[in-house]
JSON list of C-alpha atoms in Angstrom, two decimals:
[
{"chain": "N", "resi": 1302, "resn": "MET", "atom": "CA", "xyz": [-85.34, -36.09, -55.65]},
{"chain": "N", "resi": 1303, "resn": "VAL", "atom": "CA", "xyz": [-83.83, -37.36, -52.41]},
{"chain": "N", "resi": 1304, "resn": "SER", "atom": "CA", "xyz": [-80.05, -37.13, -51.98]},
{"chain": "N", "resi": 1305, "resn": "GLY", "atom": "CA", "xyz": [-77.81, -40.16, -51.62]},
{"chain": "N", "resi": 1306, "resn": "ASP", "atom": "CA", "xyz": [-76.64, -38.81, -48.27]},
{"chain": "N", "resi": 1307, "resn": "THR", "atom": "CA", "xyz": [-80.22, -38.94, -46.96]},
{"chain": "N", "resi": 1308, "resn": "ILE", "atom": "CA", "xyz": [-80.61, -42.60, -47.93]},
{"chain": "N", "resi": 1309, "resn": "GLU", "atom": "CA", "xyz": [-77.19, -43.55, -46.54]},
{"chain": "N", "resi": 1310, "resn": "LEU", "atom": "CA", "xyz": [-77.79, -41.77, -43.22]},
{"chain": "N", "resi": 1311, "resn": "LEU", "atom": "CA", "xyz": [-81.18, -43.45, -42.86]},
{"chain": "N", "resi": 1312, "resn": "LYS", "atom": "CA", "xyz": [-79.65, -46.85, -43.65]},
{"chain": "N", "resi": 1313, "resn": "GLU", "atom": "CA", "xyz": [-77.02, -46.36, -40.94]},
{"chain": "N", "resi": 1314, "resn": "CYS", "atom": "CA", "xyz": [-79.75, -45.29, -38.51]},
{"chain": "N", "resi": 1315, "resn": "ASP", "atom": "CA", "xyz": [-81.70, -48.41, -39.46]},
{"chain": "N", "resi": 1316, "resn": "ALA", "atom": "CA", "xyz": [-78.73, -50.72, -38.87]},
{"chain": "N", "resi": 1317, "resn": "GLY", "atom": "CA", "xyz": [-77.90, -48.97, -35.59]},
{"chain": "N", "resi": 1318, "resn": "ILE", "atom": "CA", "xyz": [-81.42, -49.09, -34.20]},
{"chain": "N", "resi": 1319, "resn": "LYS", "atom": "CA", "xyz": [-81.69, -52.79, -35.07]},
{"chain": "N", "resi": 1320, "resn": "MET", "atom": "CA", "xyz": [-78.39, -53.40, -33.29]},
{"chain": "N", "resi": 1321, "resn": "GLY", "atom": "CA", "xyz": [-79.70, -51.59, -30.21]},
{"chain": "N", "resi": 1322, "resn": "ILE", "atom": "CA", "xyz": [-82.91, -53.64, -30.11]},
{"chain": "N", "resi": 1323, "resn": "ARG", "atom": "CA", "xyz": [-80.91, -56.84, -30.53]},
{"chain": "N", "resi": 1324, "resn": "ALA", "atom": "CA", "xyz": [-78.56, -55.88, -27.67]},
{"chain": "N", "resi": 1325, "resn": "ILE", "atom": "CA", "xyz": [-81.48, -55.13, -25.35]},
{"chain": "N", "resi": 1326, "resn": "ASP", "atom": "CA", "xyz": [-83.06, -58.49, -26.21]},
{"chain": "N", "resi": 1327, "resn": "GLU", "atom": "CA", "xyz": [-79.79, -60.30, -25.46]},
{"chain": "N", "resi": 1328, "resn": "VAL", "atom": "CA", "xyz": [-79.58, -59.00, -21.88]},
{"chain": "N", "resi": 1329, "resn": "MET", "atom": "CA", "xyz": [-83.25, -58.57, -20.94]},
{"chain": "N", "resi": 1330, "resn": "ASP", "atom": "CA", "xyz": [-83.77, -62.23, -19.96]},
{"chain": "N", "resi": 1331, "resn": "ARG", "atom": "CA", "xyz": [-80.75, -62.10, -17.65]},
{"chain": "N", "resi": 1332, "resn": "VAL", "atom": "CA", "xyz": [-81.80, -59.08, -15.60]},
{"chain": "N", "resi": 1333, "resn": "ASP", "atom": "CA", "xyz": [-83.13, -59.60, -12.05]},
{"chain": "N", "resi": 1334, "resn": "ASN", "atom": "CA", "xyz": [-83.89, -56.02, -11.01]},
{"chain": "N", "resi": 1335, "resn": "HIS", "atom": "CA", "xyz": [-87.43, -55.03, -12.02]},
{"chain": "N", "resi": 1336, "resn": "ASN", "atom": "CA", "xyz": [-86.50, -51.35, -12.35]},
{"chain": "N", "resi": 1337, "resn": "LEU", "atom": "CA", "xyz": [-83.71, -52.19, -14.79]},
{"chain": "N", "resi": 1338, "resn": "GLU", "atom": "CA", "xyz": [-86.02, -54.55, -16.65]},
{"chain": "N", "resi": 1339, "resn": "ASN", "atom": "CA", "xyz": [-88.59, -51.72, -16.97]},
{"chain": "N", "resi": 1340, "resn": "ILE", "atom": "CA", "xyz": [-85.91, -49.32, -18.19]},
{"chain": "N", "resi": 1341, "resn": "LEU", "atom": "CA", "xyz": [-84.78, -51.87, -20.79]},
{"chain": "N", "resi": 1342, "resn": "GLN", "atom": "CA", "xyz": [-88.36, -52.51, -21.91]},
{"chain": "N", "resi": 1343, "resn": "ASN", "atom": "CA", "xyz": [-89.05, -48.77, -22.17]},
{"chain": "N", "resi": 1344, "resn": "SER", "atom": "CA", "xyz": [-85.85, -48.25, -24.13]},
{"chain": "N", "resi": 1345, "resn": "LYS", "atom": "CA", "xyz": [-86.72, -51.12, -26.47]},
{"chain": "N", "resi": 1346, "resn": "GLU", "atom": "CA", "xyz": [-90.15, -49.60, -27.13]},
{"chain": "N", "resi": 1347, "resn": "LYS", "atom": "CA", "xyz": [-88.55, -46.22, -27.92]},
{"chain": "N", "resi": 1348, "resn": "HIS", "atom": "CA", "xyz": [-86.12, -47.93, -30.28]},
{"chain": "N", "resi": 1349, "resn": "GLU", "atom": "CA", "xyz": [-88.96, -49.80, -32.01]},
{"chain": "N", "resi": 1350, "resn": "THR", "atom": "CA", "xyz": [-90.92, -46.54, -32.46]},
{"chain": "N", "resi": 1351, "resn": "ILE", "atom": "CA", "xyz": [-87.89, -44.88, -34.05]},
{"chain": "N", "resi": 1352, "resn": "GLU", "atom": "CA", "xyz": [-87.30, -47.99, -36.16]},
{"chain": "N", "resi": 1353, "resn": "ASP", "atom": "CA", "xyz": [-90.86, -47.69, -37.52]},
{"chain": "N", "resi": 1354, "resn": "GLU", "atom": "CA", "xyz": [-90.24, -44.03, -38.40]},
{"chain": "N", "resi": 1355, "resn": "ILE", "atom": "CA", "xyz": [-87.02, -44.95, -40.21]},
{"chain": "N", "resi": 1356, "resn": "LYS", "atom": "CA", "xyz": [-88.69, -47.78, -42.14]},
{"chain": "N", "resi": 1357, "resn": "GLU", "atom": "CA", "xyz": [-91.57, -45.52, -43.15]},
{"chain": "N", "resi": 1358, "resn": "LEU", "atom": "CA", "xyz": [-89.20, -42.85, -44.45]},
{"chain": "N", "resi": 1359, "resn": "LEU", "atom": "CA", "xyz": [-86.97, -45.36, -46.24]},
{"chain": "N", "resi": 1360, "resn": "ASN", "atom": "CA", "xyz": [-90.01, -46.98, -47.85]},
{"chain": "N", "resi": 1361, "resn": "SER", "atom": "CA", "xyz": [-91.21, -43.58, -49.07]},
{"chain": "N", "resi": 1362, "resn": "TYR", "atom": "CA", "xyz": [-87.80, -43.19, -50.75]},
{"chain": "N", "resi": 1363, "resn": "GLY", "atom": "CA", "xyz": [-87.97, -46.68, -52.27]},
{"chain": "N", "resi": 1364, "resn": "ASP", "atom": "CA", "xyz": [-85.30, -48.26, -50.08]},
{"chain": "N", "resi": 1365, "resn": "SER", "atom": "CA", "xyz": [-85.59, -51.31, -47.85]},
{"chain": "N", "resi": 1366, "resn": "GLY", "atom": "CA", "xyz": [-82.99, -50.30, -45.23]},
{"chain": "N", "resi": 1367, "resn": "LYS", "atom": "CA", "xyz": [-79.92, -52.01, -43.88]},
{"chain": "N", "resi": 1368, "resn": "ASP", "atom": "CA", "xyz": [-79.22, -54.77, -41.38]},
{"chain": "N", "resi": 1369, "resn": "PRO", "atom": "CA", "xyz": [-76.22, -54.64, -39.06]},
{"chain": "N", "resi": 1370, "resn": "SER", "atom": "CA", "xyz": [-73.19, -56.42, -40.47]},
{"chain": "N", "resi": 1371, "resn": "ALA", "atom": "CA", "xyz": [-72.68, -60.06, -39.56]},
{"chain": "N", "resi": 1372, "resn": "MET", "atom": "CA", "xyz": [-69.35, -59.12, -37.97]},
{"chain": "N", "resi": 1373, "resn": "ALA", "atom": "CA", "xyz": [-70.95, -56.46, -35.74]},
{"chain": "N", "resi": 1374, "resn": "LYS", "atom": "CA", "xyz": [-73.72, -58.85, -34.67]},
{"chain": "N", "resi": 1375, "resn": "GLY", "atom": "CA", "xyz": [-71.24, -61.65, -34.02]},
{"chain": "N", "resi": 1376, "resn": "MET", "atom": "CA", "xyz": [-68.85, -59.52, -31.99]},
{"chain": "N", "resi": 1377, "resn": "SER", "atom": "CA", "xyz": [-71.72, -58.09, -29.96]},
{"chain": "N", "resi": 1378, "resn": "TRP", "atom": "CA", "xyz": [-73.09, -61.56, -29.23]},
{"chain": "N", "resi": 1379, "resn": "LEU", "atom": "CA", "xyz": [-69.63, -62.84, -28.29]},
{"chain": "N", "resi": 1380, "resn": "LYS", "atom": "CA", "xyz": [-68.88, -59.93, -25.96]},
{"chain": "N", "resi": 1381, "resn": "THR", "atom": "CA", "xyz": [-72.30, -60.13, -24.31]},
{"chain": "N", "resi": 1382, "resn": "ASN", "atom": "CA", "xyz": [-72.15, -63.85, -23.73]},
{"chain": "N", "resi": 1383, "resn": "MET", "atom": "CA", "xyz": [-68.55, -63.89, -22.52]},
{"chain": "N", "resi": 1384, "resn": "LYS", "atom": "CA", "xyz": [-69.10, -61.07, -20.04]},
{"chain": "N", "resi": 1385, "resn": "MET", "atom": "CA", "xyz": [-72.43, -62.41, -18.84]},
{"chain": "N", "resi": 1386, "resn": "SER", "atom": "CA", "xyz": [-71.03, -65.92, -18.41]},
{"chain": "N", "resi": 1387, "resn": "MET", "atom": "CA", "xyz": [-68.30, -64.52, -16.14]},
{"chain": "N", "resi": 1388, "resn": "ASP", "atom": "CA", "xyz": [-70.63, -62.26, -14.17]},
{"chain": "N", "resi": 1389, "resn": "GLU", "atom": "CA", "xyz": [-74.34, -62.60, -14.83]},
{"chain": "N", "resi": 1390, "resn": "SER", "atom": "CA", "xyz": [-75.37, -59.52, -12.88]},
{"chain": "N", "resi": 1391, "resn": "ASP", "atom": "CA", "xyz": [-77.52, -56.48, -13.48]},
{"chain": "N", "resi": 1392, "resn": "GLU", "atom": "CA", "xyz": [-74.38, -54.34, -13.33]},
{"chain": "N", "resi": 1393, "resn": "THR", "atom": "CA", "xyz": [-72.80, -56.30, -16.19]},
{"chain": "N", "resi": 1394, "resn": "ALA", "atom": "CA", "xyz": [-75.98, -56.06, -18.26]},
{"chain": "N", "resi": 1395, "resn": "SER", "atom": "CA", "xyz": [-76.15, -52.33, -17.60]},
{"chain": "N", "resi": 1396, "resn": "ASP", "atom": "CA", "xyz": [-72.48, -51.88, -18.51]},
{"chain": "N", "resi": 1397, "resn": "LEU", "atom": "CA", "xyz": [-72.95, -53.79, -21.76]},
{"chain": "N", "resi": 1398, "resn": "ILE", "atom": "CA", "xyz": [-75.92, -51.65, -22.76]},
{"chain": "N", "resi": 1399, "resn": "THR", "atom": "CA", "xyz": [-74.07, -48.46, -21.77]},
{"chain": "N", "resi": 1400, "resn": "ASP", "atom": "CA", "xyz": [-71.07, -49.49, -23.89]},
{"chain": "N", "resi": 1401, "resn": "GLY", "atom": "CA", "xyz": [-73.39, -50.26, -26.82]},
{"chain": "N", "resi": 1402, "resn": "CYS", "atom": "CA", "xyz": [-75.15, -46.91, -26.49]},
{"chain": "N", "resi": 1403, "resn": "ASN", "atom": "CA", "xyz": [-71.83, -45.10, -26.44]},
{"chain": "N", "resi": 1404, "resn": "MET", "atom": "CA", "xyz": [-70.69, -46.92, -29.59]},
{"chain": "N", "resi": 1405, "resn": "GLY", "atom": "CA", "xyz": [-74.02, -46.12, -31.26]},
{"chain": "N", "resi": 1406, "resn": "ILE", "atom": "CA", "xyz": [-73.76, -42.43, -30.36]},
{"chain": "N", "resi": 1407, "resn": "LYS", "atom": "CA", "xyz": [-70.21, -42.26, -31.69]},
{"chain": "N", "resi": 1408, "resn": "SER", "atom": "CA", "xyz": [-71.14, -44.02, -34.94]},
{"chain": "N", "resi": 1409, "resn": "LEU", "atom": "CA", "xyz": [-74.24, -41.93, -35.59]},
{"chain": "N", "resi": 1410, "resn": "GLN", "atom": "CA", "xyz": [-72.37, -38.70, -34.88]},
{"chain": "N", "resi": 1411, "resn": "LYS", "atom": "CA", "xyz": [-69.74, -39.80, -37.41]},
{"chain": "N", "resi": 1412, "resn": "TYR", "atom": "CA", "xyz": [-72.46, -40.51, -39.99]},
{"chain": "N", "resi": 1413, "resn": "LEU", "atom": "CA", "xyz": [-74.15, -37.16, -39.32]},
{"chain": "N", "resi": 1414, "resn": "ASN", "atom": "CA", "xyz": [-70.84, -35.49, -40.15]},
{"chain": "N", "resi": 1415, "resn": "GLU", "atom": "CA", "xyz": [-70.16, -37.76, -43.13]},
{"chain": "N", "resi": 1416, "resn": "TYR", "atom": "CA", "xyz": [-73.60, -37.38, -44.72]},
{"chain": "N", "resi": 1417, "resn": "GLU", "atom": "CA", "xyz": [-73.98, -33.65, -44.20]},
{"chain": "N", "resi": 1418, "resn": "SER", "atom": "CA", "xyz": [-76.16, -33.25, -47.32]},
{"chain": "N", "resi": 1419, "resn": "ALA", "atom": "CA", "xyz": [-78.86, -35.48, -45.83]},
{"chain": "N", "resi": 1420, "resn": "ASP", "atom": "CA", "xyz": [-82.25, -33.85, -45.45]},
{"chain": "N", "resi": 1421, "resn": "ASP", "atom": "CA", "xyz": [-83.46, -32.43, -42.15]},
{"chain": "N", "resi": 1422, "resn": "ARG", "atom": "CA", "xyz": [-85.86, -35.29, -41.44]},
{"chain": "N", "resi": 1423, "resn": "ALA", "atom": "CA", "xyz": [-83.07, -37.91, -41.70]},
{"chain": "N", "resi": 1424, "resn": "LYS", "atom": "CA", "xyz": [-80.76, -35.78, -39.55]},
{"chain": "N", "resi": 1425, "resn": "SER", "atom": "CA", "xyz": [-83.57, -35.32, -37.04]},
{"chain": "N", "resi": 1426, "resn": "LEU", "atom": "CA", "xyz": [-84.04, -39.09, -36.73]},
{"chain": "N", "resi": 1427, "resn": "ALA", "atom": "CA", "xyz": [-80.30, -39.61, -36.20]},
{"chain": "N", "resi": 1428, "resn": "LYS", "atom": "CA", "xyz": [-80.30, -36.91, -33.51]},
{"chain": "N", "resi": 1429, "resn": "LYS", "atom": "CA", "xyz": [-83.38, -38.49, -31.93]},
{"chain": "N", "resi": 1430, "resn": "ILE", "atom": "CA", "xyz": [-81.56, -41.81, -31.61]},
{"chain": "N", "resi": 1431, "resn": "ILE", "atom": "CA", "xyz": [-78.52, -40.08, -30.09]},
{"chain": "N", "resi": 1432, "resn": "ALA", "atom": "CA", "xyz": [-80.72, -38.24, -27.60]},
{"chain": "N", "resi": 1433, "resn": "THR", "atom": "CA", "xyz": [-82.51, -41.46, -26.64]},
{"chain": "N", "resi": 1434, "resn": "GLU", "atom": "CA", "xyz": [-79.19, -43.22, -26.01]},
{"chain": "N", "resi": 1435, "resn": "ASN", "atom": "CA", "xyz": [-77.87, -40.32, -23.92]},
{"chain": "N", "resi": 1436, "resn": "ILE", "atom": "CA", "xyz": [-80.95, -40.02, -21.74]},
{"chain": "N", "resi": 1437, "resn": "ASN", "atom": "CA", "xyz": [-81.37, -43.71, -20.96]},
{"chain": "N", "resi": 1438, "resn": "TRP", "atom": "CA", "xyz": [-77.89, -44.99, -20.29]},
{"chain": "N", "resi": 1439, "resn": "ASN", "atom": "CA", "xyz": [-75.18, -42.49, -19.58]},
{"chain": "N", "resi": 1440, "resn": "ASN", "atom": "CA", "xyz": [-75.81, -42.06, -15.88]},
{"chain": "N", "resi": 1441, "resn": "LYS", "atom": "CA", "xyz": [-73.34, -44.04, -13.79]},
{"chain": "N", "resi": 1442, "resn": "SER", "atom": "CA", "xyz": [-74.37, -43.32, -10.24]},
{"chain": "N", "resi": 1443, "resn": "ASN", "atom": "CA", "xyz": [-73.45, -46.26, -8.02]},
{"chain": "N", "resi": 1444, "resn": "ASN", "atom": "CA", "xyz": [-69.78, -45.85, -7.04]},
{"chain": "N", "resi": 1445, "resn": "ARG", "atom": "CA", "xyz": [-69.62, -49.14, -5.12]},
{"chain": "N", "resi": 1446, "resn": "THR", "atom": "CA", "xyz": [-70.69, -51.02, -8.24]},
{"chain": "N", "resi": 1447, "resn": "TYR", "atom": "CA", "xyz": [-68.00, -49.37, -10.33]},
{"chain": "N", "resi": 1448, "resn": "LYS", "atom": "CA", "xyz": [-65.26, -49.88, -7.72]},
{"chain": "N", "resi": 1449, "resn": "ARG", "atom": "CA", "xyz": [-66.18, -53.57, -7.67]},
{"chain": "N", "resi": 1450, "resn": "ARG", "atom": "CA", "xyz": [-66.18, -53.58, -11.47]},
{"chain": "N", "resi": 1451, "resn": "ASN", "atom": "CA", "xyz": [-62.73, -51.99, -11.54]},
{"chain": "N", "resi": 1452, "resn": "ARG", "atom": "CA", "xyz": [-61.38, -54.77, -9.29]},
{"chain": "N", "resi": 1453, "resn": "LYS", "atom": "CA", "xyz": [-62.84, -57.30, -11.71]},
{"chain": "N", "resi": 1454, "resn": "ILE", "atom": "CA", "xyz": [-61.25, -55.50, -14.64]},
{"chain": "N", "resi": 1455, "resn": "ILE", "atom": "CA", "xyz": [-57.84, -55.68, -12.99]},
{"chain": "N", "resi": 1456, "resn": "ASN", "atom": "CA", "xyz": [-58.29, -59.43, -12.50]},
{"chain": "N", "resi": 1457, "resn": "LEU", "atom": "CA", "xyz": [-59.50, -59.87, -16.09]},
{"chain": "N", "resi": 1458, "resn": "ILE", "atom": "CA", "xyz": [-56.58, -57.95, -17.53]},
{"chain": "N", "resi": 1459, "resn": "LYS", "atom": "CA", "xyz": [-54.33, -60.62, -16.07]},
{"chain": "N", "resi": 1460, "resn": "LYS", "atom": "CA", "xyz": [-56.14, -63.21, -18.14]},
{"chain": "N", "resi": 1461, "resn": "SER", "atom": "CA", "xyz": [-56.79, -63.51, -21.83]},
{"chain": "N", "resi": 1462, "resn": "PHE", "atom": "CA", "xyz": [-59.17, -65.82, -23.59]},
{"chain": "N", "resi": 1463, "resn": "GLU", "atom": "CA", "xyz": [-58.18, -67.83, -26.58]},
{"chain": "N", "resi": 1464, "resn": "ILE", "atom": "CA", "xyz": [-61.01, -68.89, -28.76]},
{"chain": "N", "resi": 1465, "resn": "LYS", "atom": "CA", "xyz": [-60.63, -71.05, -31.76]},
{"chain": "N", "resi": 1466, "resn": "ILE", "atom": "CA", "xyz": [-63.17, -70.13, -34.34]},
{"chain": "N", "resi": 1467, "resn": "THR", "atom": "CA", "xyz": [-63.57, -72.44, -37.28]},
{"chain": "N", "resi": 1468, "resn": "LEU", "atom": "CA", "xyz": [-64.98, -70.77, -40.33]},
{"chain": "N", "resi": 1469, "resn": "LYS", "atom": "CA", "xyz": [-67.64, -72.72, -42.15]},
{"chain": "N", "resi": 1470, "resn": "PHE", "atom": "CA", "xyz": [-68.78, -71.34, -45.45]},
{"chain": "N", "resi": 1471, "resn": "SER", "atom": "CA", "xyz": [-71.15, -72.56, -48.10]},
{"chain": "N", "resi": 1472, "resn": "LYS", "atom": "CA", "xyz": [-69.96, -74.88, -50.87]},
{"chain": "N", "resi": 1473, "resn": "ASP", "atom": "CA", "xyz": [-69.57, -71.88, -53.18]},
{"chain": "N", "resi": 1474, "resn": "PHE", "atom": "CA", "xyz": [-66.33, -70.89, -51.47]},
{"chain": "N", "resi": 1475, "resn": "ASN", "atom": "CA", "xyz": [-62.86, -72.18, -52.22]},
{"chain": "N", "resi": 1476, "resn": "GLU", "atom": "CA", "xyz": [-62.00, -75.52, -50.56]},
{"chain": "N", "resi": 1477, "resn": "ASN", "atom": "CA", "xyz": [-59.07, -73.88, -48.71]},
{"chain": "N", "resi": 1478, "resn": "ILE", "atom": "CA", "xyz": [-61.41, -71.36, -47.12]},
{"chain": "N", "resi": 1479, "resn": "LEU", "atom": "CA", "xyz": [-63.73, -74.15, -46.00]},
{"chain": "N", "resi": 1480, "resn": "LYS", "atom": "CA", "xyz": [-60.93, -75.70, -43.96]},
{"chain": "N", "resi": 1481, "resn": "THR", "atom": "CA", "xyz": [-59.54, -72.44, -42.62]},
{"chain": "N", "resi": 1482, "resn": "GLY", "atom": "CA", "xyz": [-59.54, -71.88, -38.91]},
{"chain": "N", "resi": 1483, "resn": "PHE", "atom": "CA", "xyz": [-58.08, -68.97, -36.98]},
{"chain": "N", "resi": 1484, "resn": "ARG", "atom": "CA", "xyz": [-57.49, -67.97, -33.41]},
{"chain": "N", "resi": 1485, "resn": "VAL", "atom": "CA", "xyz": [-58.66, -64.80, -31.81]},
{"chain": "N", "resi": 1486, "resn": "ILE", "atom": "CA", "xyz": [-57.20, -63.55, -28.56]},
{"chain": "N", "resi": 1487, "resn": "PHE", "atom": "CA", "xyz": [-59.56, -61.38, -26.53]},
{"chain": "N", "resi": 1488, "resn": "LEU", "atom": "CA", "xyz": [-58.53, -59.22, -23.65]},
{"chain": "N", "resi": 1489, "resn": "ILE", "atom": "CA", "xyz": [-61.76, -58.45, -21.83]},
{"chain": "N", "resi": 1490, "resn": "ILE", "atom": "CA", "xyz": [-61.84, -55.00, -20.31]}
]
């Protein structure tokens, strides 16, 4: 009998790997540098291979996996599109992927600690994802790029973006919720 921790860790790996593939897809079309495009494609293929391993293991345990939350997908899309609309460069794309990898590593490490009773195969897959993220993206080598980025950050800190988001839900929700709107203030760093 498989432990609940094993299933939960695999589900978090599944959601995380899907989020990574989605993030790569969002920036891949906007990249000009062929080397970066090749790195992104290679990383996507590694993610898809790991995703297949996760699905196979989850299926063997009778579970269908987990998709990333709508909030996580929405915030990722919003951040990517806002940053890329302000500076559609390879450096911005690389920074976005690096930030995503760092968040993924942090989350998976948290889940490894939380689901400590998970079996070795599930833990191995989580560690494999972490290793893949570390190898591919955590090498910031071009100082000029990051000095230029820091100047941009200083300019962006002086500005904030106000976005009015109107929530639209299905008819099943309360009429008040259908009409609800709220404002979100983003400080892009």
